[in-house]
Short mmCIF file of C-alpha atoms and ligand atoms in Angstrom, two decimals:
data_model
loop_
_atom_site.label_atom_id
_atom_site.label_comp_id
_atom_site.label_asym_id
_atom_site.label_seq_id
_atom_site.Cartn_x
_atom_site.Cartn_y
_atom_site.Cartn_z
CA MET P 577 0.00 0.00 0.00
CA HIS P 578 1.27 3.47 -0.91
CA PHE P 579 0.81 6.58 1.24
CA HIS P 580 1.59 10.10 0.02
CA ILE P 581 1.50 12.93 2.54
CA LEU P 582 1.20 16.57 1.49
CA THR P 583 2.68 18.50 4.42
CA LEU P 584 4.80 21.44 5.55
CA PHE P 585 6.73 19.09 7.87
CA PRO P 586 7.91 16.02 5.93
CA ASP P 587 10.62 15.12 8.46
CA MET P 588 8.10 14.99 11.28
CA VAL P 589 5.82 12.49 9.54
CA LEU P 590 8.58 10.37 8.01
CA SER P 591 10.59 9.99 11.19
CA GLY P 592 7.45 9.08 13.12
CA LEU P 593 6.13 6.59 10.61
CA LYS P 594 9.31 4.90 9.41
CA THR P 595 10.24 3.37 12.74
CA SER P 596 9.15 0.18 14.49
CA ILE P 597 6.46 -1.96 12.82
CA LEU P 598 5.67 0.40 9.93
CA GLY P 599 9.41 0.90 9.28
CA ARG P 600 9.82 -2.85 9.01
CA ALA P 601 6.79 -3.07 6.68
CA CYS P 602 8.33 -0.35 4.44
CA GLU P 603 11.61 -2.30 4.29
CA LYS P 604 9.72 -5.43 3.33
CA GLY P 605 7.95 -3.51 0.55
CA LEU P 606 4.49 -3.99 2.08
CA LEU P 607 4.14 -0.23 2.51
CA SER P 608 5.63 2.87 0.98
CA ILE P 609 5.34 6.22 2.76
CA GLU P 610 6.38 9.40 0.95
CA ALA P 611 6.02 13.03 1.94
CA GLU P 612 5.76 16.01 -0.40
CA ASN P 613 6.80 19.35 1.06
CA ILE P 614 4.11 21.87 0.11
CA ARG P 615 6.56 24.73 0.68
CA ASP P 616 8.69 23.47 -2.23
CA TYR P 617 5.86 24.48 -4.55
CA THR P 618 5.28 28.09 -3.50
CA LYS P 619 5.94 30.76 -6.11
CA ASP P 620 6.57 33.36 -3.39
CA LYS P 621 10.17 34.51 -3.25
CA HIS P 622 10.14 34.41 0.56
CA LYS P 623 8.80 30.82 0.48
CA LYS P 624 5.53 31.94 2.09
CA VAL P 625 2.59 29.51 1.78
CA ASP P 626 -0.06 31.38 3.83
CA ASP P 627 -2.00 34.65 3.72
CA TYR P 628 -4.80 36.54 5.49
CA PRO P 629 -8.41 35.33 5.15
CA TYR P 630 -10.77 37.43 3.02
CA GLY P 631 -13.47 38.94 5.20
CA GLY P 632 -11.11 39.19 8.17
CA GLY P 633 -10.78 36.93 11.19
CA ALA P 634 -8.02 35.44 13.25
CA GLY P 635 -5.00 33.66 11.82
CA MET P 636 -3.68 32.81 8.41
CA LEU P 637 -4.80 30.35 5.72
CA MET P 638 -2.74 28.10 3.48
CA GLN P 639 -2.98 29.27 -0.11
CA ALA P 640 -4.47 27.17 -2.88
CA GLN P 641 -1.62 27.28 -5.40
CA PRO P 642 1.23 25.55 -3.49
CA VAL P 643 -1.16 22.86 -2.21
CA PHE P 644 -2.49 22.23 -5.70
CA ASP P 645 0.98 22.10 -7.27
CA ALA P 646 2.26 19.70 -4.59
CA TYR P 647 -0.76 17.49 -5.32
CA GLN P 648 -0.03 17.64 -9.07
CA ALA P 649 3.56 16.60 -8.38
CA VAL P 650 2.33 13.52 -6.52
CA LEU P 651 0.02 12.67 -9.42
CA GLU P 652 2.88 12.93 -11.87
CA LYS P 653 5.05 10.64 -9.79
CA ARG P 654 2.38 8.00 -9.89
CA ALA P 655 1.55 8.42 -13.61
CA GLY P 656 -0.66 5.69 -15.03
CA ALA P 657 -2.21 4.50 -11.77
CA LYS P 658 -5.94 5.02 -11.23
CA THR P 659 -7.11 7.99 -9.20
CA ALA P 660 -6.43 7.79 -5.46
CA ARG P 661 -8.62 9.10 -2.65
CA VAL P 662 -7.39 12.35 -1.14
CA ILE P 663 -8.01 12.60 2.59
CA TYR P 664 -7.98 16.04 4.18
CA VAL P 665 -7.45 15.69 7.91
CA THR P 666 -9.58 18.27 9.65
CA PRO P 667 -11.70 18.58 12.80
CA GLN P 668 -14.62 19.29 10.41
CA GLY P 669 -14.42 15.77 8.96
CA ARG P 670 -16.17 12.46 9.55
CA LEU P 671 -14.94 10.76 12.71
CA PHE P 672 -12.20 8.20 12.08
CA ASP P 673 -12.75 4.76 13.63
CA GLN P 674 -11.66 1.14 13.29
CA SER P 675 -14.18 0.34 10.58
CA MET P 676 -12.94 3.29 8.50
CA ALA P 677 -9.36 2.07 9.01
CA LYS P 678 -10.40 -1.34 7.75
CA GLU P 679 -12.18 0.11 4.74
CA LEU P 680 -9.28 2.42 3.80
CA ALA P 681 -6.79 -0.47 4.12
CA LYS P 682 -8.43 -1.97 1.02
CA GLU P 683 -7.18 0.94 -1.13
CA GLU P 684 -3.93 0.58 -3.07
CA GLU P 685 -2.94 4.18 -2.58
CA LEU P 686 -3.99 7.10 -0.38
CA ILE P 687 -3.04 10.77 -0.40
CA PHE P 688 -3.20 12.68 2.90
CA LEU P 689 -3.39 16.46 3.00
CA CYS P 690 -2.22 18.10 6.24
CA GLY P 691 -3.36 21.64 6.94
CA HIS P 692 -1.78 24.26 9.18
CA TYR P 693 -2.66 27.65 10.58
CA GLU P 694 -6.43 28.24 10.41
CA GLY P 695 -6.93 25.93 7.47
CA ILE P 696 -6.67 25.85 3.69
CA ASP P 697 -8.29 27.95 0.94
CA GLU P 698 -11.64 26.23 0.25
CA ARG P 699 -11.18 26.31 -3.53
CA VAL P 700 -8.30 23.85 -3.61
CA LEU P 701 -10.13 21.56 -1.19
CA GLU P 702 -13.11 21.53 -3.56
CA GLU P 703 -10.75 20.73 -6.40
CA ILE P 704 -8.82 17.78 -4.96
CA VAL P 705 -10.26 16.37 -1.70
CA THR P 706 -12.45 13.23 -1.72
CA ASP P 707 -12.74 12.60 2.07
CA TYR P 708 -12.77 14.91 5.09
CA VAL P 709 -11.72 13.01 8.21
CA SER P 710 -11.19 13.99 11.86
CA ILE P 711 -9.53 11.94 14.58
CA GLY P 712 -11.60 13.38 17.42
CA ASP P 713 -13.50 16.32 18.81
CA TYR P 714 -10.50 18.45 19.71
CA VAL P 715 -8.28 20.78 17.71
CA LEU P 716 -4.57 20.17 17.10
CA THR P 717 -2.04 22.63 15.72
CA GLY P 718 -1.74 20.82 12.39
CA GLY P 719 -2.79 17.81 10.38
CA GLU P 720 0.47 15.84 10.69
CA LEU P 721 -0.34 14.02 13.93
CA PRO P 722 -3.86 13.04 12.77
CA ALA P 723 -2.45 11.83 9.41
CA MET P 724 0.13 9.75 11.29
CA VAL P 725 -2.53 8.29 13.57
CA MET P 726 -4.65 7.27 10.59
CA ILE P 727 -1.75 5.87 8.58
CA ASP P 728 -0.70 3.77 11.58
CA ALA P 729 -4.21 2.42 12.13
CA ILE P 730 -4.73 1.71 8.40
CA SER P 731 -1.30 0.10 7.91
CA ARG P 732 -1.78 -2.45 10.67
CA MET P 733 -4.86 -3.72 8.81
CA VAL P 734 -2.77 -4.34 5.66
CA PRO P 735 -2.06 -8.10 5.40
CA GLY P 736 1.47 -8.99 6.48
CA VAL P 737 2.19 -5.76 8.38
CA LEU P 738 1.49 -7.34 11.76
CA LYS P 739 3.41 -10.51 12.47
CA ASN P 740 0.42 -12.27 13.89
CA GLU P 741 -2.29 -11.90 11.20
CA GLU P 742 -4.96 -12.51 13.77
CA SER P 743 -4.24 -9.70 16.14
CA GLY P 744 -5.50 -7.03 13.72
CA GLU P 745 -8.95 -8.55 14.19
CA THR P 746 -9.17 -9.61 17.81
CA GLU P 747 -8.18 -6.44 19.58
CA SER P 748 -10.35 -3.61 20.86
CA PHE P 749 -13.23 -2.43 18.64
CA HIS P 750 -13.53 -5.69 16.79
CA GLU P 751 -17.31 -6.28 16.75
CA ASN P 752 -17.73 -3.19 18.93
CA LEU P 753 -16.14 -4.69 22.03
CA LEU P 754 -13.14 -3.44 23.97
CA GLU P 755 -10.32 -5.87 24.56
CA TYR P 756 -10.27 -8.10 27.64
CA PRO P 757 -7.50 -7.71 30.30
CA GLN P 758 -4.20 -9.47 29.54
CA TYR P 759 -1.49 -10.87 31.86
CA THR P 760 2.08 -12.12 31.42
CA ARG P 761 4.73 -13.58 33.74
CA PRO P 762 5.19 -13.69 36.69
CA GLU P 763 2.09 -15.53 37.87
CA VAL P 764 2.03 -13.48 41.10
CA TRP P 765 3.11 -9.82 41.20
CA ARG P 766 2.78 -7.64 44.33
CA GLU P 767 0.51 -10.38 45.70
CA LYS P 768 -1.82 -10.08 42.70
CA GLU P 769 -2.48 -13.38 40.96
CA VAL P 770 -3.21 -14.01 37.31
CA PRO P 771 -6.88 -15.17 37.02
CA GLN P 772 -6.90 -18.97 37.48
CA VAL P 773 -8.94 -19.66 34.35
CA LEU P 774 -6.05 -18.42 32.17
CA LEU P 775 -3.81 -21.14 33.59
CA CYS P 776 -6.25 -24.03 33.10
CA GLY P 777 -5.35 -24.78 29.48
CA ASP P 778 -9.00 -25.12 28.42
CA HIS P 779 -9.33 -22.81 25.39
CA ALA P 780 -13.12 -22.77 25.40
CA LYS P 781 -13.14 -21.67 29.04
CA VAL P 782 -10.49 -19.01 28.38
CA ASP P 783 -12.47 -17.66 25.39
CA ALA P 784 -15.70 -17.53 27.41
CA TRP P 785 -13.94 -15.71 30.27
CA ARG P 786 -12.38 -13.20 27.87
CA LEU P 787 -15.68 -12.50 26.12
CA ALA P 788 -17.42 -11.92 29.45
CA ARG P 789 -14.66 -9.48 30.55
CA SER P 790 -14.83 -7.67 27.20
CA VAL P 791 -18.59 -7.25 27.47
CA GLU P 792 -18.34 -6.11 31.10
CA ARG P 793 -15.60 -3.58 30.29
CA THR P 794 -17.39 -2.22 27.22
CA LYS P 795 -20.64 -1.80 29.16
CA ARG P 796 -18.83 0.13 31.88
CA GLN P 797 -16.32 2.22 29.92
CA ARG P 798 -18.07 2.69 26.60
CA PRO P 799 -21.85 2.42 26.84
CA ASP P 800 -22.04 4.04 23.38
CA LEU P 801 -20.10 1.11 21.86
CA TYR P 802 -22.01 -1.49 23.85
CA GLU P 803 -25.22 -0.19 22.27
CA LYS P 804 -23.87 -1.41 18.91
CA TYR P 805 -22.51 -4.74 20.16
CA ASP P 806 -24.24 -7.93 18.98
CA LEU P 807 -27.51 -6.24 18.15
CA PRO P 808 -29.10 -9.41 16.72
CA GLY P 809 -28.14 -11.50 19.78
CA ARG P 810 -29.46 -8.93 22.22
CA ALA P 811 -32.63 -8.39 20.19
CA LEU P 812 -33.31 -12.15 20.18
CA LEU P 813 -32.85 -12.29 23.93
CA TRP P 814 -35.33 -9.48 24.49
CA LEU P 815 -37.89 -10.77 22.00
CA LYS P 816 -37.83 -14.29 23.49
CA GLN P 817 -39.56 -12.89 26.57
CA ASP P 818 -42.75 -13.40 24.54
CA ARG P 819 -41.94 -15.78 21.70
CA LEU P 820 -45.37 -16.06 20.18
CA LEU P 821 -46.06 -12.35 20.11
CA HIS P 822 -42.65 -11.78 18.52
CA MET P 823 -42.43 -14.79 16.21
CA ASP P 824 -42.25 -12.59 13.09
CA MET P 825 -39.40 -10.51 14.54
CA LEU P 826 -37.53 -13.55 15.87
CA GLU P 827 -37.74 -15.30 12.51
CA ASN P 828 -36.81 -12.16 10.61
CA ILE P 829 -33.56 -12.00 12.61
CA ARG P 830 -32.85 -15.74 12.48
CA ARG P 831 -33.32 -15.80 8.72
CA GLY P 832 -30.80 -12.98 8.33
CA ARG P 833 -33.36 -10.57 6.90
CA ALA P 834 -33.40 -8.06 9.76
CA ARG P 835 -31.49 -4.86 10.10
CA VAL P 836 -31.55 -4.47 13.89
CA LEU P 837 -31.91 -0.72 14.31
CA CYS P 838 -32.19 -0.49 18.08
CA VAL P 839 -32.25 -2.72 21.15
CA ARG P 840 -33.23 -1.10 24.43
CA GLU P 841 -34.02 -2.56 27.81
CA ASP P 842 -37.65 -1.85 27.01
CA GLY P 843 -38.00 -2.36 23.28
CA VAL P 844 -36.67 -3.46 19.90
CA LEU P 845 -36.88 -1.96 16.42
CA LEU P 846 -36.06 -3.95 13.27
CA GLN P 847 -36.30 -3.26 9.59
CA ASP P 848 -36.66 -5.96 6.94
CA LYS P 849 -33.67 -5.63 4.61
CA GLY P 850 -35.73 -6.55 1.57
CA ASN P 851 -38.94 -4.53 1.71
CA GLY P 852 -38.09 -1.91 4.35
CA LEU P 853 -40.93 -3.01 6.68
CA TYR P 854 -40.45 -1.76 10.26
CA MET P 855 -41.15 -4.22 13.07
CA VAL P 856 -41.39 -2.72 16.51
CA SER P 857 -42.19 -3.84 20.03
CA ALA P 858 -42.00 -1.81 23.23
CA GLN P 859 -42.84 -2.18 26.89
CA ASN P 860 -44.18 1.32 27.31
CA ARG P 861 -45.16 4.45 25.43
CA ASP P 862 -41.95 6.30 26.13
CA ALA P 863 -39.77 3.50 24.74
CA GLY P 864 -42.13 3.23 21.79
CA GLU P 865 -41.83 6.93 20.97
CA ARG P 866 -38.05 6.75 21.10
CA LEU P 867 -37.96 3.75 18.79
CA LEU P 868 -40.42 5.25 16.32
CA SER P 869 -38.40 8.45 16.13
CA LEU P 870 -35.61 6.36 14.55
CA THR P 871 -37.79 5.39 11.58
CA GLU P 872 -38.22 7.05 8.19
CA PRO P 873 -42.00 7.05 7.70
CA GLU P 874 -42.03 8.11 4.03
CA GLY P 875 -43.71 5.24 2.15
CA ALA P 876 -42.98 2.81 5.00
CA GLU P 877 -45.11 0.05 6.50
CA TYR P 878 -45.04 -0.90 10.17
CA VAL P 879 -45.89 -3.99 12.18
CA CYS P 880 -46.56 -2.80 15.71
CA HIS P 881 -46.70 -5.33 18.52
CA GLN P 882 -48.68 -3.12 20.91
CA ARG P 883 -51.77 -1.02 20.36
CA PHE P 884 -50.19 2.18 21.69
CA LEU P 885 -47.45 1.91 19.04
CA ALA P 886 -50.04 1.48 16.30
CA ASP P 887 -51.93 4.56 17.47
CA SER P 888 -48.72 6.54 17.62
CA VAL P 889 -47.63 5.51 14.10
CA ALA P 890 -51.06 6.32 12.71
CA ALA P 891 -51.13 9.77 14.34
CA ARG P 892 -47.49 10.73 13.84
CA PHE P 893 -47.10 9.65 10.26
CA GLN P 894 -50.66 10.03 8.96
CA LYS P 895 -50.89 6.35 8.14
CA GLU P 896 -54.42 5.27 7.45
CA THR P 897 -54.85 1.55 7.03
CA MET P 898 -54.66 -0.61 10.13
CA GLN P 899 -55.04 -4.36 10.06
CA VAL P 900 -55.33 -6.29 13.28
CA CYS P 901 -53.77 -9.76 13.25
CA LEU P 902 -52.83 -12.65 15.50
CA GLN P 903 -49.62 -14.60 15.12
CA ALA P 904 -49.71 -18.37 14.82
CA ALA P 905 -46.58 -20.51 14.90
CA TYR P 906 -45.77 -24.16 14.33
CA THR P 907 -43.28 -24.78 17.09
CA ARG P 908 -42.83 -28.53 16.70
CA LYS P 909 -39.93 -29.91 14.73
CA THR P 910 -41.77 -32.86 13.19
CA PRO P 911 -42.97 -32.48 9.61
CA PHE P 912 -46.45 -33.55 8.48
CA ALA P 913 -47.07 -36.65 6.40
CA GLU P 914 -47.75 -35.10 2.98
CA ASP P 915 -51.26 -35.44 1.55
CA LEU P 916 -50.67 -37.24 -1.74
CA SER P 917 -54.15 -36.68 -3.15
CA TYR P 918 -52.98 -33.34 -4.58
CA GLU P 919 -49.84 -32.57 -6.44
CA ILE P 920 -48.29 -29.52 -4.87
CA ARG P 921 -45.35 -27.76 -6.48
CA ALA P 922 -43.69 -24.36 -6.76
CA LEU P 923 -45.35 -22.20 -9.41
CA ASP P 924 -43.34 -20.33 -12.00
CA GLU P 925 -43.97 -16.90 -13.51
CA THR P 926 -46.33 -18.26 -16.19
CA PHE P 927 -48.95 -18.28 -13.40
CA THR P 928 -48.65 -14.53 -12.78
CA GLU P 929 -52.00 -13.58 -14.36
CA GLY P 930 -53.87 -16.46 -12.73
CA ILE P 931 -52.53 -15.67 -9.26
CA PHE P 932 -53.01 -11.93 -9.66
CA ALA P 933 -56.64 -12.43 -10.67
CA HIS P 934 -57.26 -13.97 -7.23
CA TYR P 935 -54.80 -12.16 -5.06
CA HIS P 936 -54.29 -8.43 -5.46
CA ALA P 937 -55.03 -7.28 -1.93
CA PHE P 938 -51.42 -6.89 -0.85
CA TYR P 939 -49.19 -7.10 -3.88
CA GLU P 940 -48.94 -5.57 -7.30
CA LYS P 941 -48.66 -7.85 -10.29
CA GLU P 942 -44.94 -7.34 -10.75
CA LYS P 943 -44.28 -8.20 -7.12
CA LEU P 944 -46.21 -11.45 -7.53
CA ARG P 945 -44.22 -12.19 -10.68
CA ALA P 946 -41.00 -11.72 -8.67
CA PHE P 947 -42.27 -14.14 -5.96
CA LEU P 948 -43.14 -16.69 -8.63
CA LYS P 949 -39.67 -16.35 -10.17
CA GLU P 950 -38.20 -16.94 -6.72
CA GLY P 951 -40.31 -20.09 -6.33
CA VAL P 952 -41.94 -19.09 -3.01
CA ILE P 953 -45.55 -19.66 -4.14
CA TYR P 954 -46.83 -23.24 -4.25
CA GLY P 955 -49.87 -24.44 -6.14
CA ALA P 956 -52.10 -27.49 -5.61
CA PHE P 957 -53.10 -29.28 -8.80
CA LEU P 958 -55.92 -31.66 -9.63
CA PRO P 959 -56.12 -33.94 -12.64
CA LYS P 960 -58.27 -32.31 -15.32
CA GLU P 961 -60.80 -35.17 -15.55
CA GLU P 962 -61.58 -34.81 -11.90
CA THR P 963 -62.41 -31.15 -12.33
CA ALA P 964 -64.45 -31.47 -15.52
CA ARG P 965 -67.80 -31.69 -13.75
CA LYS P 966 -66.97 -28.72 -11.52
CA GLU P 967 -65.81 -26.60 -14.46
CA THR P 968 -69.14 -26.74 -16.26
CA GLU P 969 -70.86 -25.78 -13.03
CA THR P 970 -68.71 -22.75 -12.32
CA ASP P 971 -67.89 -21.17 -15.66
CA ARG P 972 -64.17 -21.51 -14.89
CA THR P 973 -63.45 -18.59 -12.63
CA ASP P 974 -60.79 -20.72 -11.01
CA GLY P 975 -57.04 -20.73 -11.68
CA ALA P 976 -55.29 -21.28 -14.95
CA GLU P 977 -55.09 -24.66 -16.51
CA SER P 978 -51.52 -25.80 -16.37
CA GLY P 979 -50.70 -25.74 -20.10
CA GLY P 980 -50.58 -29.22 -21.61
CA THR P 981 -50.09 -31.07 -18.32
CA GLY P 982 -53.71 -32.13 -18.01
CA GLN P 983 -53.88 -30.54 -14.58
CA VAL P 984 -55.82 -27.64 -13.14
CA LEU P 985 -54.62 -25.29 -10.44
CA ALA P 986 -56.99 -25.44 -7.47
CA GLY P 987 -55.32 -23.05 -5.05
CA PHE P 988 -52.03 -21.64 -3.83
CA ILE P 989 -50.03 -20.52 -0.81
CA GLY P 990 -46.80 -18.55 -0.39
CA THR P 991 -44.29 -17.02 1.95
CA HIS P 992 -44.38 -13.26 2.35
CA GLU P 993 -41.08 -11.42 1.92
CA GLU P 994 -40.60 -10.71 5.62
CA GLY P 995 -41.17 -14.40 6.42
CA GLY P 996 -44.77 -15.29 7.29
CA MET P 997 -46.79 -17.93 5.45
CA GLY P 998 -49.79 -16.48 3.67
CA MET P 999 -51.48 -15.69 0.35
CA LEU P 1000 -53.58 -18.80 0.95
CA GLU P 1001 -56.38 -19.09 -1.58
CA VAL P 1002 -58.43 -22.08 -2.69
CA PHE P 1003 -60.61 -21.41 -5.71
CA GLU P 1004 -64.34 -21.62 -5.19
CA PRO P 1005 -65.10 -24.93 -6.92
CA PHE P 1006 -62.41 -26.71 -4.94
CA ARG P 1007 -63.17 -25.59 -1.43
CA ARG P 1008 -64.07 -27.81 1.51
CA ARG P 1009 -61.94 -30.75 0.45
CA GLY P 1010 -58.85 -30.16 2.54
CA ILE P 1011 -56.81 -28.34 -0.12
CA ALA P 1012 -56.00 -25.41 2.19
CA GLN P 1013 -54.73 -27.87 4.77
CA ALA P 1014 -52.68 -29.76 2.16
CA LEU P 1015 -51.13 -26.50 0.93
CA GLU P 1016 -50.29 -25.28 4.40
CA THR P 1017 -48.79 -28.56 5.61
CA HIS P 1018 -46.69 -28.67 2.42
CA LEU P 1019 -45.38 -25.16 3.09
CA ILE P 1020 -44.77 -25.96 6.77
CA ASN P 1021 -42.65 -28.95 5.73
CA ARG P 1022 -40.61 -26.88 3.25
CA THR P 1023 -40.06 -24.23 5.94
CA LEU P 1024 -38.97 -26.84 8.51
CA GLU P 1025 -36.51 -28.28 5.96
CA ARG P 1026 -34.71 -24.93 5.98
CA GLY P 1027 -34.46 -25.08 9.77
CA GLU P 1028 -36.95 -22.21 10.18
CA THR P 1029 -40.03 -21.92 12.38
CA PRO P 1030 -43.19 -21.72 10.23
CA TYR P 1031 -45.56 -18.95 11.28
CA CYS P 1032 -48.37 -16.90 9.85
CA GLN P 1033 -50.39 -13.84 10.69
CA ILE P 1034 -54.16 -14.13 10.53
CA PHE P 1035 -56.78 -11.43 10.62
CA ALA P 1036 -58.05 -11.35 14.19
CA GLU P 1037 -61.66 -11.79 13.05
CA ASN P 1038 -60.99 -14.63 10.58
CA GLU P 1039 -62.37 -17.49 12.64
CA ALA P 1040 -62.11 -20.02 9.81
CA SER P 1041 -58.38 -19.37 9.51
CA ILE P 1042 -57.85 -19.47 13.28
CA ALA P 1043 -59.67 -22.82 13.34
CA LEU P 1044 -57.45 -24.16 10.53
CA GLN P 1045 -54.27 -23.10 12.34
CA GLU P 1046 -55.40 -24.75 15.56
CA LYS P 1047 -56.38 -27.90 13.72
CA LEU P 1048 -52.88 -28.09 12.20
CA GLY P 1049 -51.33 -27.73 15.64
CA LEU P 1050 -50.11 -24.14 15.35
CA LYS P 1051 -50.15 -22.11 18.54
CA VAL P 1052 -52.29 -19.03 18.08
CA GLY P 1053 -51.23 -16.01 20.12
CA ALA P 1054 -53.71 -14.19 22.32
CA LYS P 1055 -52.11 -10.78 21.77
CA LYS P 1056 -52.82 -8.70 18.71
CA ILE P 1057 -50.35 -7.15 16.31
CA TYR P 1058 -51.12 -4.18 14.07
CA TRP P 1059 -50.10 -3.64 10.47
CA ILE P 1060 -50.05 0.00 9.51
CA SER P 1061 -49.55 1.20 5.97
N1 ADE G 1182 -6.39 18.97 12.51
C1 ADE G 1182 -6.46 19.63 13.67
N2 ADE G 1182 -7.18 18.97 14.56
C2 ADE G 1182 -7.58 17.82 13.94
C3 ADE G 1182 -8.35 16.72 14.33
N3 ADE G 1182 -8.92 16.64 15.53
N4 ADE G 1182 -8.55 15.73 13.45
C4 ADE G 1182 -8.03 15.81 12.22
N5 ADE G 1182 -7.30 16.83 11.79
C5 ADE G 1182 -7.07 17.83 12.64
#
């Protein structure tokens, strides 16, 4: 990796960076660090690089021309290579952290611009800078120390720079945890003993002890970091306090679809990564308000797990449609014996029109086409002969004939994007013969095969559906959830 530093103090940065581990990495050719003295490019006969700010004010500003010419000189030296990011180190920039160090370490080349005095003429910044970065909320006398800090942190993420490849990952800030306490010989020092677990030789025990200390330390010293630590794990823990009420949220996380936006002691807010749906549960109004304030209501849908949240969403964001549902979940692990009287298989996009004709309450046609392409909608088929009598009776308002296969589609079921089973429809001539049950058990089995917990959300007043779920052995929750769109 190549670093170029535009500075008024090249000796300062080079002597600081070319020693110890980074010095060794430069010798090995893993890094190159070069400094360009901005003063060498001034056209002023007294070698001046600064002047007074227009409009008055304290201090001096670095002029555009020498900075720009120093930058051009760097570009010429690296002729042919693709453009490099130019980082201006400034207290006005984005805050530098470990994840930024990791991201920047993927670049082949970086150019750092170090300011002095009160700053640099804005016009040259507009011309050359790609990133504005600060190392903290305090002001230093110049950009050299911040540039050195960043180059050090970035370099140690470059493969091969650290002797032990692992240590770049396991130290503080990895996964938003601070590092655990470490001990070396002697075993007893000033009557203080090394914790016994570290001497036991059981790696699993040592790892568990270290993780617990890291969590404890992060909670105490850096509550802001702890907030970001293991959001999915902490959300699951909270949601499991009422599994049935939260089955949709639990499954959304387990299936890797959830962006966990916030976990509090009194509530959780998720967003489905695919369709942007917000899922929220809170113990009280205050927690609910705080969680909802983190959402972007424009065009969004919400599933609220308490009535007060639903009322708040509706009032705050002028959302009009509210649907009240119950959650039902199949919590056993054993699959059903499949009902072989119907052939059930995934439908492809040739069924788009047929499905859309029966099911347009929630999805637009193109969305249904996408589901069909994905293979998440299953259809139940009957042999054509068997349906012939029914067809004449009903004028064929039912589903499409399956071209050339001698079969007729009698109904379908699918999995909604955020994870629930639904879209269940059996066409009129084929009702009351167990097709809904056959479709649902089929989908439950497919869901179990993926190691997921099958669940669905039923309209609270749909007694027929509640009865079907109970008959199939799903647990139906007593608490209501509220869909707001
Ligand atoms: N220049 C002066 N103070 C700075 C800071 N905190 N971060 C980056 N550059 C700076």
